[in-house]
XYZ file of C-alpha atoms in Angstrom:
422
model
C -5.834 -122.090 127.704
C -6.405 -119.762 124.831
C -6.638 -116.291 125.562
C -8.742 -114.180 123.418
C -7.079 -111.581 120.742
C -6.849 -108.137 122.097
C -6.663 -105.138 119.112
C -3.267 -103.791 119.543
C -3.752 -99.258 119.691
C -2.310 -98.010 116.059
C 1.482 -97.172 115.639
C 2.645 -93.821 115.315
C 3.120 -93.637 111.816
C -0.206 -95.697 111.081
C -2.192 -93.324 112.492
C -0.150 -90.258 110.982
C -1.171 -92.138 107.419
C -4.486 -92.616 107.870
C -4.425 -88.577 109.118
C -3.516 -87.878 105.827
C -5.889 -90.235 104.160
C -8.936 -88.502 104.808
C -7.814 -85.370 103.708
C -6.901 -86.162 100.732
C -10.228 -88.534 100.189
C -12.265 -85.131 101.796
C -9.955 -83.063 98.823
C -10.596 -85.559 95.975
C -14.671 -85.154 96.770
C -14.709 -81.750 97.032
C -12.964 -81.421 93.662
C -15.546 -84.250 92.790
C -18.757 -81.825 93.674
C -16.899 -79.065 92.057
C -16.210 -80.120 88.851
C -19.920 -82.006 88.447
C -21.593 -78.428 89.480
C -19.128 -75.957 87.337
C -18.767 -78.441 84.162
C -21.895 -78.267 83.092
C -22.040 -74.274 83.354
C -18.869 -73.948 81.488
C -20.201 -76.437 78.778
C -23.416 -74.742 77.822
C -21.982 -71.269 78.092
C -18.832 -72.329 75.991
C -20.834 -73.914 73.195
C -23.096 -71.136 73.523
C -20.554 -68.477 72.765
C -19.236 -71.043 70.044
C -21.867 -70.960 67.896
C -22.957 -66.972 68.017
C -19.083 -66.700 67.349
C -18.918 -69.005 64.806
C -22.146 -66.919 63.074
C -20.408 -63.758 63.928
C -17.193 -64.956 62.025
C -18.959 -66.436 59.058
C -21.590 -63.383 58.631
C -18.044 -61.412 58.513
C -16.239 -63.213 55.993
C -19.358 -63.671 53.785
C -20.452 -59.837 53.300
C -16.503 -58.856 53.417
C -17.381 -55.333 54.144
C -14.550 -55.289 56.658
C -11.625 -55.348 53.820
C -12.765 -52.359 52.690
C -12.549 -50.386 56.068
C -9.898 -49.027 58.897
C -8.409 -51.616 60.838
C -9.283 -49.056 63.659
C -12.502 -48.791 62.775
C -14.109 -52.138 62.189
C -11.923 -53.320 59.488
C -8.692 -54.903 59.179
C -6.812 -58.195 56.805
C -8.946 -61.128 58.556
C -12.087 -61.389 60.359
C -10.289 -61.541 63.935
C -8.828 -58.668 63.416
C -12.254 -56.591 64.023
C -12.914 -58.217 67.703
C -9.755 -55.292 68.375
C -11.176 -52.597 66.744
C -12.499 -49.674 67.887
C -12.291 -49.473 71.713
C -9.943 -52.710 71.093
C -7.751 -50.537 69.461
C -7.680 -48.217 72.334
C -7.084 -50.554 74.964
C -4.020 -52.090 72.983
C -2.365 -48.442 72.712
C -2.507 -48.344 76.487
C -1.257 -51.815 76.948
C 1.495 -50.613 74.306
C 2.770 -47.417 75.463
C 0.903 -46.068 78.461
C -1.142 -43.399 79.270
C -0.373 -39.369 78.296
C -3.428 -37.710 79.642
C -4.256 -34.185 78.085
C -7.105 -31.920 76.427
C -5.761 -31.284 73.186
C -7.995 -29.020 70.716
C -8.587 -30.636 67.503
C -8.122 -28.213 64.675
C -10.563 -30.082 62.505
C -13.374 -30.369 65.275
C -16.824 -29.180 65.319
C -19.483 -27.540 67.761
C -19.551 -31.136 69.281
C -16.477 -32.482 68.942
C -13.559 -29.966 70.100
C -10.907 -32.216 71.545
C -8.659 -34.884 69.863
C -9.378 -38.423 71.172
C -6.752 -39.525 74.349
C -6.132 -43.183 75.738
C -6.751 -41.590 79.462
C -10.839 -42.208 78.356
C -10.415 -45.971 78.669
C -10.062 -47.136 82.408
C -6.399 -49.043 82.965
C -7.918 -52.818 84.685
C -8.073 -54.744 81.288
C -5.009 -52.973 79.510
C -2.713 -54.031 82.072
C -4.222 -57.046 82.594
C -3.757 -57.439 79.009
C 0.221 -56.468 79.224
C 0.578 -58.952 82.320
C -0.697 -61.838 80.182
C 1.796 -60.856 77.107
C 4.523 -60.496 79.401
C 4.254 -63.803 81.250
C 2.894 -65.987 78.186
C 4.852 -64.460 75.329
C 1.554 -64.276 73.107
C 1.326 -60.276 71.594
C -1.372 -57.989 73.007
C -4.560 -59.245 70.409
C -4.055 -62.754 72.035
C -3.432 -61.854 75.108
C -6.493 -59.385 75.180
C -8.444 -62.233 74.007
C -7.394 -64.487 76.091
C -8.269 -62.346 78.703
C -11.698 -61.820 77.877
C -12.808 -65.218 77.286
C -11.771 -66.951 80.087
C -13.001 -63.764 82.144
C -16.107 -64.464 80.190
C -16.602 -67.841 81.221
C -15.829 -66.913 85.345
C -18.652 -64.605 84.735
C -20.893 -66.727 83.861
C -20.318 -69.289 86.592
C -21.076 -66.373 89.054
C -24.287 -65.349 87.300
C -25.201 -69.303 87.907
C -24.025 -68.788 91.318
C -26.446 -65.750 92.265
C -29.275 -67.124 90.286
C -29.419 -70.430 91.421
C -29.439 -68.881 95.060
C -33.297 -68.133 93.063
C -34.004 -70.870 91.612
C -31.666 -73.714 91.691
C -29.040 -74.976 89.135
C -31.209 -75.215 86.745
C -32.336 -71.311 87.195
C -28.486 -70.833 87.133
C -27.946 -72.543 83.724
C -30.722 -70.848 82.364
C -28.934 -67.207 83.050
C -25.440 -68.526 82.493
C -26.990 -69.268 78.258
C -28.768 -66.037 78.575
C -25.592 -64.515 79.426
C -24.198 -65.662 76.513
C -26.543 -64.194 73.997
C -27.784 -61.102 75.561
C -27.833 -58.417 73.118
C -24.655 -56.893 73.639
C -23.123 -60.270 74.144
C -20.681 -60.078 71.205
C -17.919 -58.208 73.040
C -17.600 -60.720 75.764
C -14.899 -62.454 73.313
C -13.123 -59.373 71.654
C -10.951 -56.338 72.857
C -13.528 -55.390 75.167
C -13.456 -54.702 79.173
C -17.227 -55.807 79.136
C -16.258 -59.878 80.335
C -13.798 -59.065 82.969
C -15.833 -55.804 84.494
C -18.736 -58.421 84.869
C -16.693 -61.198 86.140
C -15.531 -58.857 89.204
C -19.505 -57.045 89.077
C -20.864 -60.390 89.661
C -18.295 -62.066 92.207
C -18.328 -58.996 94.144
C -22.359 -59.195 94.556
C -22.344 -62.923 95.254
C -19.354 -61.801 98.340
C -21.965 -59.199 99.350
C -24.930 -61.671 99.819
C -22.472 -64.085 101.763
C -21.059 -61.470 103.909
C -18.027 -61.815 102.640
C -17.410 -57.916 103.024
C -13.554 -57.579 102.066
C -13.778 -59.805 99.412
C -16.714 -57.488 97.780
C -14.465 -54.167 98.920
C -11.216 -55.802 96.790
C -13.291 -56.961 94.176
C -15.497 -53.669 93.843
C -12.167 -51.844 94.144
C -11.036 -54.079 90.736
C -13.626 -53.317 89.077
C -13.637 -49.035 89.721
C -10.504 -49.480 87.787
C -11.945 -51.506 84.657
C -15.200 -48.757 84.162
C -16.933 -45.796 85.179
C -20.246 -47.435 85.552
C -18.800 -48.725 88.493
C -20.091 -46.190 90.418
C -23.526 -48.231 90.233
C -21.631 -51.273 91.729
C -20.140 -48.950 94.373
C -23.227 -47.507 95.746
C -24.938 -50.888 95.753
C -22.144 -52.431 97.970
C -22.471 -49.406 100.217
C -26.322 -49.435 100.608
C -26.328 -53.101 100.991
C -23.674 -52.452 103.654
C -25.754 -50.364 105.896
C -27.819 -52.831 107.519
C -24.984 -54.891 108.145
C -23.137 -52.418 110.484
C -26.660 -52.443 112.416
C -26.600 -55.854 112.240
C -23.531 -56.867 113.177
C -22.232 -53.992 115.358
C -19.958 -56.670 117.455
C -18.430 -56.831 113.949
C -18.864 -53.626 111.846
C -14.975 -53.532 110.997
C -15.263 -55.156 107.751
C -18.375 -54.098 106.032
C -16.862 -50.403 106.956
C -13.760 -51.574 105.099
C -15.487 -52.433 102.313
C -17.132 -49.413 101.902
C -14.244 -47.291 102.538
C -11.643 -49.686 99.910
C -14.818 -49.681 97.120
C -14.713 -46.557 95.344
C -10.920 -45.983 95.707
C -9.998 -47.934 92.541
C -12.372 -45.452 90.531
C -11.792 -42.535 92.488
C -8.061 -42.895 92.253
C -8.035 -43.016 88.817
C -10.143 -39.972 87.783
C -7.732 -38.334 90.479
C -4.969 -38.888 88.537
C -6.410 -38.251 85.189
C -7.417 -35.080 86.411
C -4.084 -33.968 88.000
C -2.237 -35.259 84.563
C -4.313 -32.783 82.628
C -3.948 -29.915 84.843
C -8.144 -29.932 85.618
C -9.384 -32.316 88.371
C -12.952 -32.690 85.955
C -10.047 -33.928 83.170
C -11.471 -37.075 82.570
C -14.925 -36.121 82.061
C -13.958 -32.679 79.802
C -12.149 -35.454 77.490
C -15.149 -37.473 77.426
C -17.953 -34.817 76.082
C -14.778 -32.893 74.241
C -13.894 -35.817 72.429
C -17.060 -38.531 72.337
C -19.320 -36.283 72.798
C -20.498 -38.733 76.032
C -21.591 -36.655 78.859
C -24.769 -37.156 81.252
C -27.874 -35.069 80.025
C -30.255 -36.716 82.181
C -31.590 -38.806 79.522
C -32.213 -35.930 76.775
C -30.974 -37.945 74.476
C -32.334 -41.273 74.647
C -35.830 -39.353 74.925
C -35.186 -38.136 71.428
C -34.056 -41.084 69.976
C -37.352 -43.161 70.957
C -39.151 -40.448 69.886
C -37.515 -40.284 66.587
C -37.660 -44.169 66.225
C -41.138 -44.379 67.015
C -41.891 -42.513 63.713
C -39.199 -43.709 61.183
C -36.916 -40.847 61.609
C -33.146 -40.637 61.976
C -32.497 -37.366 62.481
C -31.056 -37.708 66.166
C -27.309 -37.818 67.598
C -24.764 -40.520 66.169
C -27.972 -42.758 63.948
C -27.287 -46.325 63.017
C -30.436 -47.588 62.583
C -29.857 -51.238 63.031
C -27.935 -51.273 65.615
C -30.098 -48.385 67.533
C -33.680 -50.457 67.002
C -31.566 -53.509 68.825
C -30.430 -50.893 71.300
C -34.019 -49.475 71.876
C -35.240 -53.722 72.045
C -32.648 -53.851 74.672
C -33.588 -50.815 77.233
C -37.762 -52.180 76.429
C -36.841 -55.654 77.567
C -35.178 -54.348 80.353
C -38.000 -52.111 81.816
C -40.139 -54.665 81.388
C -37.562 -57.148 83.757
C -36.724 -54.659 86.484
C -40.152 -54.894 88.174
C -40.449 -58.955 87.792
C -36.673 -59.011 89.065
C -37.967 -56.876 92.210
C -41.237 -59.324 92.791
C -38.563 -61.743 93.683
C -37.130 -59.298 96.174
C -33.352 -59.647 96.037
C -31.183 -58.824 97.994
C -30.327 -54.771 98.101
C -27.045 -55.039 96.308
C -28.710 -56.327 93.111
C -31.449 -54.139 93.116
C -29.429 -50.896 93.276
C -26.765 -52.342 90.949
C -29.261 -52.797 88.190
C -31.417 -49.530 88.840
C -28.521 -47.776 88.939
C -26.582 -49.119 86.091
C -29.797 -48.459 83.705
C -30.370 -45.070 84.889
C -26.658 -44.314 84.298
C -26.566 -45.693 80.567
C -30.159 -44.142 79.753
C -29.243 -40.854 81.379
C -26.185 -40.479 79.139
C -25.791 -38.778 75.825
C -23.547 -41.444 73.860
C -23.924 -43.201 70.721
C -27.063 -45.030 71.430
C -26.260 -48.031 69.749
C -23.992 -48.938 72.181
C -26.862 -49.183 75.003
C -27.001 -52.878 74.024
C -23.651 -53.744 75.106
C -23.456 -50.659 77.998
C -26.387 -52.895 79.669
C -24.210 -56.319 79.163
C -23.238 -55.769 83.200
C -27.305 -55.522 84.236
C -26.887 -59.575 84.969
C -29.579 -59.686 87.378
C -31.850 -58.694 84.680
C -31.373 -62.621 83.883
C -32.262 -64.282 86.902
C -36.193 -63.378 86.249
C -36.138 -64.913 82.661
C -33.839 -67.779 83.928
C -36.666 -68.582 86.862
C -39.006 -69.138 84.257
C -37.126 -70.534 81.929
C -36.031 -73.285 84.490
C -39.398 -75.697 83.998
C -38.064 -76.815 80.342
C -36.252 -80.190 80.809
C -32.635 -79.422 79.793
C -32.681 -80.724 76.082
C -35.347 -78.251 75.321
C -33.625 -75.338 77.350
C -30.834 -75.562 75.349
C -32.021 -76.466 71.985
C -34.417 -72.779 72.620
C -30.578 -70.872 73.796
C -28.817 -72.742 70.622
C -31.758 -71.287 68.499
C -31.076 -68.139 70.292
C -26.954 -68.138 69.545
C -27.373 -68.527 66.071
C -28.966 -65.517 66.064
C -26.691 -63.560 68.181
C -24.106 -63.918 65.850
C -26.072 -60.883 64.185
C -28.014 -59.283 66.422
C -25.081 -59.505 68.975
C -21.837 -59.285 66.816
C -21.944 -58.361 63.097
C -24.699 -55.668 63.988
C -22.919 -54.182 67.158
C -19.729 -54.231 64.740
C -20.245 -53.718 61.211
C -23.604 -52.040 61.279
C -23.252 -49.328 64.223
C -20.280 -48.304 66.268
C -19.189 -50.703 69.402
């Protein structure tokens, strides 16, 4: 008689194999998704930024103005060398030797400028970020700097996809990911700047807030309080988008409290200490309107430089004409965004982060050219261009943004600087 064939149970160490099968299949599809949804971000942005600083580079070697000026102040031996002036230079003294906070008079000052320049003016995040890199990689502090802004540069941009295509899909996200890359302003997103990794942590930190992901958005907030004072905008949207969640959640209010309480200490702290270095808890800001003349005058100033704009003249604070009209296209463009950005009713934290963040830079007496690159971190101002901008098919979306990089390399790089003051 034959007996039918019965299906013996799997061995021990069968089963343990296959348990460690489908893992690593569930691992290898996951990675699968990722890298088809973050390539295509990180190509367009990348090749983006390639061309406007390829244009950048070129319109810099061509007119050679550089060679003739301070390698601190927008000059230097090649054309790299001016992505660390300026500020860049800054940042590298800090990364170099430190901070020495004080209010030192400077003998050869005038009615507005009384105090020598300190380092204790530029916020410590990207400076020792900046030594970290050098010390572990063994590149000096320009590469390191650099290579800390560009790839902070490029995880920016793949959050800015990530809130906007929570709007409009991925192709809304690619859309503000290109604009990202030639926003006026966009040129210090791969220099000496802090711009790319403040709006890497801005943006993160806002995408944790609208996943509840409250400690994540504290630590992240807290980061970025340390990398610039316009973090206070980022703060304050955190907290009032925190609100409703403690109503919302009360069997779970623990962490949205602790994000609010760990969000301003990074800022706070710092300014602390500034202030107790220098012997005068308002420290930091004294050295600010002592030495830049940057102080908050409730928007005197930009008042009186659209005024004087509007009729040719250039008789206002700190002119560069160039760079100030681009400045002035900048804050226009941006008005005209904030309502259609509100039609689409975000959520809380974006809308008080980019109120917020505008009414800080336009409330501030500065060097107005710098407005374009001071509104760099409004990123939500993209996600109501990128909505519309997501009907063209892809070829002509980015043939429009490659249009659109060429140009940057001007109105972005050599104008911010070579024609004004970064």
């Amino acid at each position: 008689m034959n007996h039918p064939a019965t299906l013996s149970p799997p061995s021990d160490a069968g089963a343990l194999e296959l348990h460690h099968r489908v893992p690593d299949a569930d691992r290898r599809a996951r990675l699968r998704r990722a890298v088809g949804h973050h390539v295509p971000v990180v190509a367009l942005y990348g090749g983006l930024k390639l061309i406007g600083f390829s244009v950048f580079m070129y319109l810099l070697d061509s007119a050679g103005d550089f060679r003739q000026k301070h390698p601190r102040f927008g000059g230097g031996a090649h054309t790299w060398d001016v992505l660390a002036s300026w500020d860049g230079w800054w940042y590298q003294q800090v990364a170099a030797h430190g901070y020495t906070p004080a209010l030192i008079p400077d003998p050869n000052g005038t009615a507005l400028i009384t105090l020598q320049g300190n380092s204790a003016a530029f916020f410590p995040l990207y400076p020792a970020t900046m030594r970290l890199v050098s010390d572990c990689t063994g590149l000096g502090l320009y590469g390191s700097g650099m290579l800390v802004s560009v790839v902070a540069s490029f995880v920016a941009a793949l959050g800015i996809h990530a809130v906007t295509a929570r709007f409009g899909g991925r192709r809304a996200g690619l859309a503000a990911a290109g604009l990202w890359a030639v926003w006026p302003g966009s040129g210090t997103e791969w220099s000496g700047y802090s711009e790319s990794l403040y709006v890497a942590l801005a943006v993160w930190a806002c995408y944790a807030v609208m996943s509840d992901r409250w400690l994540t958005a504290g630590i992240l907030t807290f980061a970025a309080g340390l990398g610039r004072p316009t973090a206070v905008a980022l703060i304050a949207a955190l907290t009032v988008a925190a609100l409703p969640a403690l109503h919302r959640r009360q069997e779970d209010f623990a962490r949205p409290w602790t994000a609010i309480l760990i969000a301003p200490l990074g800022l706070v702290g710092y300014l602390l200490w500034v202030g107790n270095q220098m012997g005068d808890l308002r420290g930091y800001f004294v050295l600010q309107k002592g030495a830049w003349a940057h102080t908050f005058d409730f928007g005197k100033q930009t008042l009186d430089v659209f005024s004087s704009l509007a009729v040719g003249r250039t008789d206002y604070l700190f002119p560069s004409p160039v760079e100030d009209m681009i400045g002035a296209m900048t804050v226009l463009l941006g008005l005209l965004l904030i309502p259609l950005l509100i039609r689409l009713r975000p959520p809380a934290v974006l809308t008080v982060y980019t109120i917020l963040t505008f009414a800080l830079v336009l409330g501030s007496q500065q060097i107005f050219g710098n407005v374009s690159r001071y509104l760099l971190p409004a990123f939500p101002l993209f996600i109501p261009l990128a909505v519309k901008l997501r009907g063209l098919g892809l070829p002509t979306l980015t043939a429009l943004l490659a249009v659109t990089a060429v140009a940057s390399g001007s109105y972005a790089g050599y104008a911010l600087f070579e024609l004004g003051v970064p």
